[in-house]
Amino acid sequence: MPSLFDPIQLGAIAAPNRILMAPLTRGRATRAHVPTPIMADYYAQRAGAGLIISEATGISQQALGWAYAPGLWSEEQVEAWKPVVAAVHEAGGRIVAQLWHMGRLVHSDFLGGEPPVSSSATTAPGAVRTYPAEESGEIRRPYSQARALRADEIPGILDDYAHAAANAMRAGFDGVQIHAANGYLIDQFLRDNSNFRDDSYGGSIPNRIRLLREVTQRVVDTVGGDRTGVRLSPNGEVQGVNDSNPHALFEAAAAALDDIGIAFLEMREPRPGGTRGLPDHPPVHPVIRKVFKGPLALNADYHADDAQAALDAGEADAIAYGRPFIANPDLPVRLAEKLPLNPQREELFYIGGAEGYIDYPRWEENRAA
């Protein structure tokens, strides 16, 4: 069986190892969602990953409701991404842009007071990070009531995905990943506790996976299947969405993605003892493995030994690491040599600036200190 440190072909992308950097929202863009120079340092530091999946990046203003997160819809954003991507390539890495529509998780503050959109008129639980009325630091507000997207608006959503995907390629990215997970717009259409539509996008599983299928096909038509990945998050509630029959739902979704011919599928699926959510059903990835024939990456609190065990068992072809990559820019080296990991400083994950972002030492810097 392959080692975690063996190369893998992800469509058109030749990854030198099977350690992927998961998408990680970090909040270092401008208030206008424009990438900043410090982001080039951050991503270049982590270029040893087999593949970097960028932080979630908005496809339009309607799609983006996270303070200081980047976008990919404007020319200014494209130009600002170019040096970030170039820095990764100069460091020997590969990077794809994760395309994001948050759906009902966009607060109306980001939309000039207009309601966010979703599969149905629902409200997400909890609160969202938004901008203050005055420049005095971040605040959190309860989510806004969403309105249901009309069927005649969905072609415009597909246009936004295609536009952002094309912009990603103009910025130099090696490809894109469609964010269809974690309770965001596509996931809101997928799951039956958030999709109450009675048209061709609701009700049956084939109808509920229709938006995923259409978005993926449109992006593939734009940048190529060999440069398109997808992220799903089966098995359990996330940001208020859940499904009564996840095995059947995600089997159908994965089969549709296999038919379209994407480069890879990455899945965040909580495991027992997980630190970001707990499963409430048996694992779904064995069902997905049967119908999706392309490279499959799993993501959920993996270390080195259990990651290799997943590869040995044929459960996955690669493993995506999230928070360990925040604190350890040289994570593949540390895993290969069984070196201790830097502790994470979660209180600095989203605050902006260099601290807790580009100041984590590499192993040789620790040793020299």
CSV table of C-alpha atoms in Angstrom, one decimal:
chain,number,residue,atom,x,y,z
A,1,MET,CA,0.0,0.0,0.0
A,2,PRO,CA,1.2,3.6,-0.6
A,3,SER,CA,3.0,5.5,2.2
A,4,LEU,CA,1.7,8.9,3.4
A,5,PHE,CA,5.0,10.2,1.9
A,6,ASP,CA,4.6,8.7,-1.6
A,7,PRO,CA,3.5,10.9,-4.5
A,8,ILE,CA,0.0,10.9,-5.9
A,9,GLN,CA,-1.6,12.3,-9.0
A,10,LEU,CA,-4.6,14.5,-8.3
A,11,GLY,CA,-5.9,15.0,-11.8
A,12,ALA,CA,-3.4,17.3,-13.5
A,13,ILE,CA,-1.7,18.0,-10.2
A,14,ALA,CA,1.4,15.9,-9.3
A,15,ALA,CA,1.5,16.0,-5.5
A,16,PRO,CA,4.8,14.8,-4.0
A,17,ASN,CA,3.2,13.4,-0.9
A,18,ARG,CA,-0.3,12.5,0.3
A,19,ILE,CA,-0.4,15.1,3.1
A,20,LEU,CA,-2.9,17.8,2.0
A,21,MET,CA,-3.3,21.1,3.7
A,22,ALA,CA,-7.0,21.5,4.5
A,23,PRO,CA,-8.8,24.8,3.9
A,24,LEU,CA,-8.4,27.0,6.9
A,25,THR,CA,-10.2,30.3,7.3
A,26,ARG,CA,-7.7,32.7,8.9
A,27,GLY,CA,-9.2,36.2,8.4
A,28,ARG,CA,-6.1,38.0,7.1
A,29,ALA,CA,-7.7,39.6,4.0
A,30,THR,CA,-8.9,43.2,4.0
A,31,ARG,CA,-12.4,44.4,4.9
A,32,ALA,CA,-13.1,44.5,1.1
A,33,HIS,CA,-12.1,40.8,0.9
A,34,VAL,CA,-8.8,41.5,-0.9
A,35,PRO,CA,-5.8,39.2,-0.1
A,36,THR,CA,-2.9,40.8,1.7
A,37,PRO,CA,0.9,40.3,1.3
A,38,ILE,CA,1.2,38.5,4.6
A,39,MET,CA,-0.9,35.7,3.1
A,40,ALA,CA,1.9,35.0,0.6
A,41,ASP,CA,4.3,34.3,3.5
A,42,TYR,CA,1.8,32.1,5.3
A,43,TYR,CA,1.1,29.9,2.3
A,44,ALA,CA,4.7,29.7,1.1
A,45,GLN,CA,5.8,28.5,4.5
A,46,ARG,CA,3.5,25.5,4.1
A,47,ALA,CA,4.5,24.6,0.5
A,48,GLY,CA,5.8,21.2,1.6
A,49,ALA,CA,2.2,19.9,1.6
A,50,GLY,CA,1.4,17.6,-1.2
A,51,LEU,CA,-1.3,20.1,-2.1
A,52,ILE,CA,-2.5,23.3,-0.3
A,53,ILE,CA,-6.3,23.8,-0.4
A,54,SER,CA,-6.7,27.6,0.2
A,55,GLU,CA,-8.9,29.1,2.8
A,56,ALA,CA,-12.5,29.3,1.8
A,57,THR,CA,-12.8,32.1,-0.8
A,58,GLY,CA,-16.0,33.9,-1.7
A,59,ILE,CA,-17.4,33.6,-5.2
A,60,SER,CA,-19.4,36.8,-4.9
A,61,GLN,CA,-20.4,39.4,-2.3
A,62,GLN,CA,-23.7,37.5,-1.9
A,63,ALA,CA,-21.7,34.4,-1.0
A,64,LEU,CA,-19.3,35.8,1.5
A,65,GLY,CA,-20.2,36.7,5.1
A,66,TRP,CA,-17.0,36.1,7.1
A,67,ALA,CA,-15.0,39.1,8.3
A,68,TYR,CA,-11.7,39.6,6.6
A,69,ALA,CA,-12.1,36.5,4.4
A,70,PRO,CA,-10.8,36.8,0.8
A,71,GLY,CA,-12.9,36.7,-2.4
A,72,LEU,CA,-12.3,35.9,-6.1
A,73,TRP,CA,-14.9,37.9,-7.9
A,74,SER,CA,-13.2,41.3,-8.5
A,75,GLU,CA,-10.2,42.2,-10.5
A,76,GLU,CA,-8.5,43.7,-7.4
A,77,GLN,CA,-8.9,40.3,-5.7
A,78,VAL,CA,-7.4,38.4,-8.6
A,79,GLU,CA,-4.4,40.7,-8.8
A,80,ALA,CA,-3.8,40.4,-5.0
A,81,TRP,CA,-4.0,36.6,-5.2
A,82,LYS,CA,-1.3,36.5,-7.9
A,83,PRO,CA,1.7,37.1,-5.6
A,84,VAL,CA,0.3,34.7,-3.0
A,85,VAL,CA,0.1,31.9,-5.5
A,86,ALA,CA,3.4,32.8,-7.1
A,87,ALA,CA,5.1,32.6,-3.6
A,88,VAL,CA,3.8,29.0,-3.2
A,89,HIS,CA,5.0,28.0,-6.6
A,90,GLU,CA,8.4,29.6,-5.9
A,91,ALA,CA,8.7,27.5,-2.7
A,92,GLY,CA,8.0,24.4,-4.7
A,93,GLY,CA,4.3,24.0,-3.7
A,94,ARG,CA,0.9,23.5,-5.4
A,95,ILE,CA,-2.3,25.3,-4.4
A,96,VAL,CA,-5.9,25.2,-5.4
A,97,ALA,CA,-8.6,27.8,-4.5
A,98,GLN,CA,-11.5,26.7,-2.5
A,99,LEU,CA,-14.7,28.3,-3.9
A,100,TRP,CA,-17.2,29.3,-1.2
A,101,HIS,CA,-20.9,30.3,-1.1
A,102,MET,CA,-22.0,30.5,2.6
A,103,GLY,CA,-25.7,30.6,1.9
A,104,ARG,CA,-27.7,31.3,5.0
A,105,LEU,CA,-24.5,31.7,7.0
A,106,VAL,CA,-24.0,35.2,5.4
A,107,HIS,CA,-25.3,37.8,7.8
A,108,SER,CA,-27.4,40.6,6.3
A,109,ASP,CA,-24.7,43.1,7.5
A,110,PHE,CA,-22.6,41.9,4.5
A,111,LEU,CA,-25.5,42.4,2.1
A,112,GLY,CA,-26.6,45.9,2.8
A,113,GLY,CA,-29.4,44.7,5.0
A,114,GLU,CA,-30.8,42.2,2.4
A,115,PRO,CA,-31.4,38.7,3.6
A,116,PRO,CA,-29.0,35.9,2.8
A,117,VAL,CA,-30.1,33.1,0.4
A,118,SER,CA,-30.5,29.4,1.0
A,119,SER,CA,-32.3,26.3,-0.2
A,120,SER,CA,-35.3,27.3,2.0
A,121,ALA,CA,-36.4,30.1,4.3
A,122,THR,CA,-34.5,29.1,7.4
A,123,THR,CA,-32.2,30.5,10.0
A,124,ALA,CA,-28.9,29.0,11.1
A,125,PRO,CA,-28.3,28.5,14.8
A,126,GLY,CA,-25.7,30.5,16.6
A,127,ALA,CA,-23.9,33.7,15.7
A,128,VAL,CA,-21.5,34.9,13.0
A,129,ARG,CA,-18.4,37.0,13.0
A,130,THR,CA,-19.2,40.3,11.4
A,131,TYR,CA,-17.9,43.9,11.3
A,132,PRO,CA,-18.7,46.4,14.1
A,133,ALA,CA,-20.6,49.6,13.4
A,134,GLU,CA,-17.4,51.5,14.3
A,135,GLU,CA,-13.7,50.5,14.0
A,136,SER,CA,-13.5,49.0,17.5
A,137,GLY,CA,-12.8,45.3,16.8
A,138,GLU,CA,-15.0,42.3,15.8
A,139,ILE,CA,-18.4,41.5,17.0
A,140,ARG,CA,-20.7,38.5,16.6
A,141,ARG,CA,-24.4,38.7,15.7
A,142,PRO,CA,-27.1,36.1,15.5
A,143,TYR,CA,-27.6,34.8,12.0
A,144,SER,CA,-30.2,36.4,9.8
A,145,GLN,CA,-33.3,34.7,8.4
A,146,ALA,CA,-32.5,33.5,4.9
A,147,ARG,CA,-34.9,33.6,1.9
A,148,ALA,CA,-35.2,30.7,-0.5
A,149,LEU,CA,-33.4,31.0,-3.8
A,150,ARG,CA,-35.9,31.1,-6.7
A,151,ALA,CA,-35.2,28.6,-9.4
A,152,ASP,CA,-34.7,31.4,-11.9
A,153,GLU,CA,-31.8,32.7,-9.7
A,154,ILE,CA,-29.8,29.5,-9.7
A,155,PRO,CA,-28.3,30.1,-13.2
A,156,GLY,CA,-26.8,33.2,-11.7
A,157,ILE,CA,-25.2,31.2,-8.9
A,158,LEU,CA,-23.7,28.9,-11.5
A,159,ASP,CA,-22.3,31.9,-13.3
A,160,ASP,CA,-20.7,33.1,-10.1
A,161,TYR,CA,-19.0,29.8,-9.6
A,162,ALA,CA,-17.7,29.8,-13.2
A,163,HIS,CA,-16.5,33.4,-12.9
A,164,ALA,CA,-14.6,32.7,-9.7
A,165,ALA,CA,-13.1,29.5,-11.1
A,166,ALA,CA,-11.9,31.3,-14.2
A,167,ASN,CA,-10.5,34.0,-11.9
A,168,ALA,CA,-8.6,31.4,-9.9
A,169,MET,CA,-6.9,30.2,-13.0
A,170,ARG,CA,-6.1,33.7,-14.0
A,171,ALA,CA,-4.5,34.2,-10.6
A,172,GLY,CA,-2.3,31.2,-11.2
A,173,PHE,CA,-3.9,28.6,-9.0
A,174,ASP,CA,-3.3,25.0,-10.0
A,175,GLY,CA,-7.0,24.3,-9.8
A,176,VAL,CA,-10.1,24.8,-7.6
A,177,GLN,CA,-12.1,23.0,-4.9
A,178,ILE,CA,-15.8,23.4,-4.6
A,179,HIS,CA,-16.9,23.8,-1.0
A,180,ALA,CA,-20.0,21.7,-0.7
A,181,ALA,CA,-19.6,20.9,3.0
A,182,ASN,CA,-19.9,22.3,6.5
A,183,GLY,CA,-23.4,23.6,6.3
A,184,TYR,CA,-22.8,26.2,3.5
A,185,LEU,CA,-25.0,26.8,0.5
A,186,ILE,CA,-24.6,23.5,-1.4
A,187,ASP,CA,-24.8,21.5,1.8
A,188,GLN,CA,-28.0,23.4,2.7
A,189,PHE,CA,-29.4,22.0,-0.6
A,190,LEU,CA,-28.1,18.5,0.1
A,191,ARG,CA,-29.6,17.8,3.5
A,192,ASP,CA,-33.2,17.2,4.3
A,193,ASN,CA,-33.3,19.2,7.6
A,194,SER,CA,-32.5,22.5,5.7
A,195,ASN,CA,-34.0,21.8,2.2
A,196,PHE,CA,-37.8,22.0,2.2
A,197,ARG,CA,-38.3,22.8,-1.4
A,198,ASP,CA,-41.0,21.3,-3.5
A,199,ASP,CA,-39.4,22.0,-6.9
A,200,SER,CA,-36.7,20.1,-8.9
A,201,TYR,CA,-34.1,21.1,-6.3
A,202,GLY,CA,-35.9,19.6,-3.3
A,203,GLY,CA,-37.5,16.5,-1.9
A,204,SER,CA,-35.9,13.4,-3.4
A,205,ILE,CA,-32.2,12.7,-3.1
A,206,PRO,CA,-31.7,13.2,-6.9
A,207,ASN,CA,-33.3,16.6,-6.6
A,208,ARG,CA,-31.3,17.6,-3.6
A,209,ILE,CA,-28.0,16.8,-5.2
A,210,ARG,CA,-28.9,18.7,-8.3
A,211,LEU,CA,-27.2,22.0,-7.3
A,212,LEU,CA,-24.0,20.1,-6.4
A,213,ARG,CA,-24.1,18.4,-9.8
A,214,GLU,CA,-24.8,21.5,-11.7
A,215,VAL,CA,-22.2,23.6,-9.9
A,216,THR,CA,-19.6,20.9,-10.4
A,217,GLN,CA,-20.3,20.4,-14.1
A,218,ARG,CA,-20.2,24.2,-14.7
A,219,VAL,CA,-16.8,24.5,-12.9
A,220,VAL,CA,-15.5,21.4,-14.8
A,221,ASP,CA,-16.6,23.0,-18.0
A,222,THR,CA,-14.7,26.1,-17.0
A,223,VAL,CA,-11.4,24.8,-15.8
A,224,GLY,CA,-11.4,21.1,-16.6
A,225,GLY,CA,-12.2,18.1,-14.5
A,226,ASP,CA,-8.5,17.4,-13.9
A,227,ARG,CA,-8.3,20.7,-12.0
A,228,THR,CA,-11.5,20.5,-10.0
A,229,GLY,CA,-11.9,19.0,-6.6
A,230,VAL,CA,-14.9,18.9,-4.2
A,231,ARG,CA,-15.3,18.9,-0.5
A,232,LEU,CA,-18.2,17.1,1.3
A,233,SER,CA,-18.9,16.6,5.1
A,234,PRO,CA,-21.0,13.6,5.7
A,235,ASN,CA,-21.9,12.0,9.0
A,236,GLY,CA,-23.4,14.4,11.5
A,237,GLU,CA,-24.8,17.8,12.1
A,238,VAL,CA,-22.7,20.8,11.1
A,239,GLN,CA,-23.7,24.4,11.5
A,240,GLY,CA,-27.3,23.4,11.9
A,241,VAL,CA,-27.6,21.1,8.8
A,242,ASN,CA,-28.1,17.3,9.0
A,243,ASP,CA,-29.7,14.5,7.1
A,244,SER,CA,-31.9,11.6,8.1
A,245,ASN,CA,-30.3,9.2,5.6
A,246,PRO,CA,-26.7,10.3,5.1
A,247,HIS,CA,-25.4,7.1,3.6
A,248,ALA,CA,-27.9,7.2,0.7
A,249,LEU,CA,-27.5,10.9,0.2
A,250,PHE,CA,-23.7,11.0,0.1
A,251,GLU,CA,-23.5,7.8,-1.9
A,252,ALA,CA,-25.6,9.5,-4.6
A,253,ALA,CA,-23.6,12.7,-4.4
A,254,ALA,CA,-20.3,10.9,-4.7
A,255,ALA,CA,-21.6,8.8,-7.6
A,256,ALA,CA,-22.6,12.0,-9.4
A,257,LEU,CA,-19.2,13.5,-8.9
A,258,ASP,CA,-17.6,10.3,-10.2
A,259,ASP,CA,-19.7,10.5,-13.3
A,260,ILE,CA,-18.6,14.1,-13.9
A,261,GLY,CA,-15.0,13.1,-13.5
A,262,ILE,CA,-13.4,15.4,-10.9
A,263,ALA,CA,-9.8,15.3,-9.9
A,264,PHE,CA,-10.3,14.4,-6.2
A,265,LEU,CA,-12.8,14.4,-3.4
A,266,GLU,CA,-11.9,15.6,0.1
A,267,MET,CA,-14.2,14.8,3.0
A,268,ARG,CA,-14.4,16.1,6.5
A,269,GLU,CA,-16.0,13.3,8.5
A,270,PRO,CA,-15.9,13.5,12.3
A,271,ARG,CA,-14.6,10.4,14.1
A,272,PRO,CA,-15.2,9.2,17.7
A,273,GLY,CA,-13.2,11.4,20.0
A,274,GLY,CA,-13.0,14.2,17.5
A,275,THR,CA,-12.2,17.7,18.5
A,276,ARG,CA,-14.6,19.4,16.0
A,277,GLY,CA,-17.9,17.6,16.1
A,278,LEU,CA,-18.8,14.0,16.9
A,279,PRO,CA,-20.4,11.4,14.6
A,280,ASP,CA,-24.0,10.5,15.1
A,281,HIS,CA,-24.0,7.8,12.4
A,282,PRO,CA,-21.6,5.0,11.3
A,283,PRO,CA,-18.9,6.3,8.9
A,284,VAL,CA,-20.1,7.2,5.4
A,285,HIS,CA,-16.7,7.1,3.6
A,286,PRO,CA,-16.8,3.3,3.1
A,287,VAL,CA,-20.0,3.8,1.0
A,288,ILE,CA,-18.4,6.7,-0.9
A,289,ARG,CA,-15.3,4.6,-1.5
A,290,LYS,CA,-17.4,2.1,-3.4
A,291,VAL,CA,-18.8,4.6,-5.9
A,292,PHE,CA,-16.1,7.3,-6.2
A,293,LYS,CA,-13.2,5.9,-8.2
A,294,GLY,CA,-10.9,8.9,-8.1
A,295,PRO,CA,-8.5,9.9,-5.3
A,296,LEU,CA,-10.3,10.3,-2.0
A,297,ALA,CA,-8.8,12.3,0.9
A,298,LEU,CA,-10.1,12.0,4.5
A,299,ASN,CA,-9.9,14.8,7.0
A,300,ALA,CA,-10.6,14.6,10.8
A,301,ASP,CA,-8.1,14.7,13.6
A,302,TYR,CA,-5.6,12.3,11.9
A,303,HIS,CA,-2.1,11.9,13.2
A,304,ALA,CA,0.7,10.0,11.4
A,305,ASP,CA,-0.1,6.4,12.5
A,306,ASP,CA,-3.8,6.4,12.0
A,307,ALA,CA,-3.4,8.3,8.7
A,308,GLN,CA,-1.1,5.6,7.4
A,309,ALA,CA,-3.5,2.9,8.7
A,310,ALA,CA,-6.3,4.5,6.7
A,311,LEU,CA,-4.1,4.3,3.6
A,312,ASP,CA,-3.1,0.7,4.4
A,313,ALA,CA,-6.8,-0.3,4.7
A,314,GLY,CA,-7.6,1.3,1.4
A,315,GLU,CA,-10.0,3.7,3.0
A,316,ALA,CA,-8.3,6.8,1.5
A,317,ASP,CA,-5.6,7.8,-0.9
A,318,ALA,CA,-4.5,10.9,1.0
A,319,ILE,CA,-5.1,12.7,4.3
A,320,ALA,CA,-5.9,16.4,4.8
A,321,TYR,CA,-4.6,18.1,7.9
A,322,GLY,CA,-6.1,21.3,9.2
A,323,ARG,CA,-5.1,22.9,12.5
A,324,PRO,CA,-1.8,21.0,12.7
A,325,PHE,CA,-0.7,22.8,9.6
A,326,ILE,CA,-1.5,26.2,11.3
A,327,ALA,CA,1.0,25.6,14.0
A,328,ASN,CA,3.5,23.5,12.0
A,329,PRO,CA,4.5,25.0,8.6
A,330,ASP,CA,6.8,22.0,8.1
A,331,LEU,CA,4.2,19.4,9.1
A,332,PRO,CA,5.2,16.8,6.5
A,333,VAL,CA,8.8,16.8,7.8
A,334,ARG,CA,7.6,16.4,11.4
A,335,LEU,CA,5.3,13.5,10.5
A,336,ALA,CA,8.0,11.8,8.5
A,337,GLU,CA,10.6,12.1,11.2
A,338,LYS,CA,8.2,11.6,14.1
A,339,LEU,CA,9.1,15.1,15.6
A,340,PRO,CA,7.0,16.9,18.2
A,341,LEU,CA,4.4,19.4,17.0
A,342,ASN,CA,4.2,23.0,18.0
A,343,PRO,CA,1.2,23.7,20.2
A,344,GLN,CA,-1.7,25.6,18.5
A,345,ARG,CA,-2.7,29.0,19.8
A,346,GLU,CA,-6.4,29.0,19.0
A,347,GLU,CA,-7.0,32.4,20.5
A,348,LEU,CA,-4.9,33.8,17.6
A,349,PHE,CA,-6.6,31.9,14.7
A,350,TYR,CA,-8.7,34.8,13.5
A,351,ILE,CA,-7.4,38.0,15.0
A,352,GLY,CA,-5.4,39.3,12.0
A,353,GLY,CA,-1.7,40.2,11.8
A,354,ALA,CA,1.4,38.1,11.9
A,355,GLU,CA,1.1,36.7,15.4
A,356,GLY,CA,-0.3,33.2,15.4
A,357,TYR,CA,-0.1,33.3,11.6
A,358,ILE,CA,3.5,33.4,10.2
A,359,ASP,CA,5.5,33.2,13.5
A,360,TYR,CA,5.2,29.4,14.2
A,361,PRO,CA,8.8,28.0,14.0
A,362,ARG,CA,10.0,25.2,11.8
A,363,TRP,CA,11.7,22.3,13.5
A,364,GLU,CA,15.2,23.5,12.7
A,365,GLU,CA,14.3,26.9,14.2
A,366,ASN,CA,13.1,25.2,17.4
A,367,ARG,CA,16.4,23.2,17.6
A,368,ALA,CA,18.5,26.3,17.0
A,369,ALA,CA,16.8,28.4,19.6
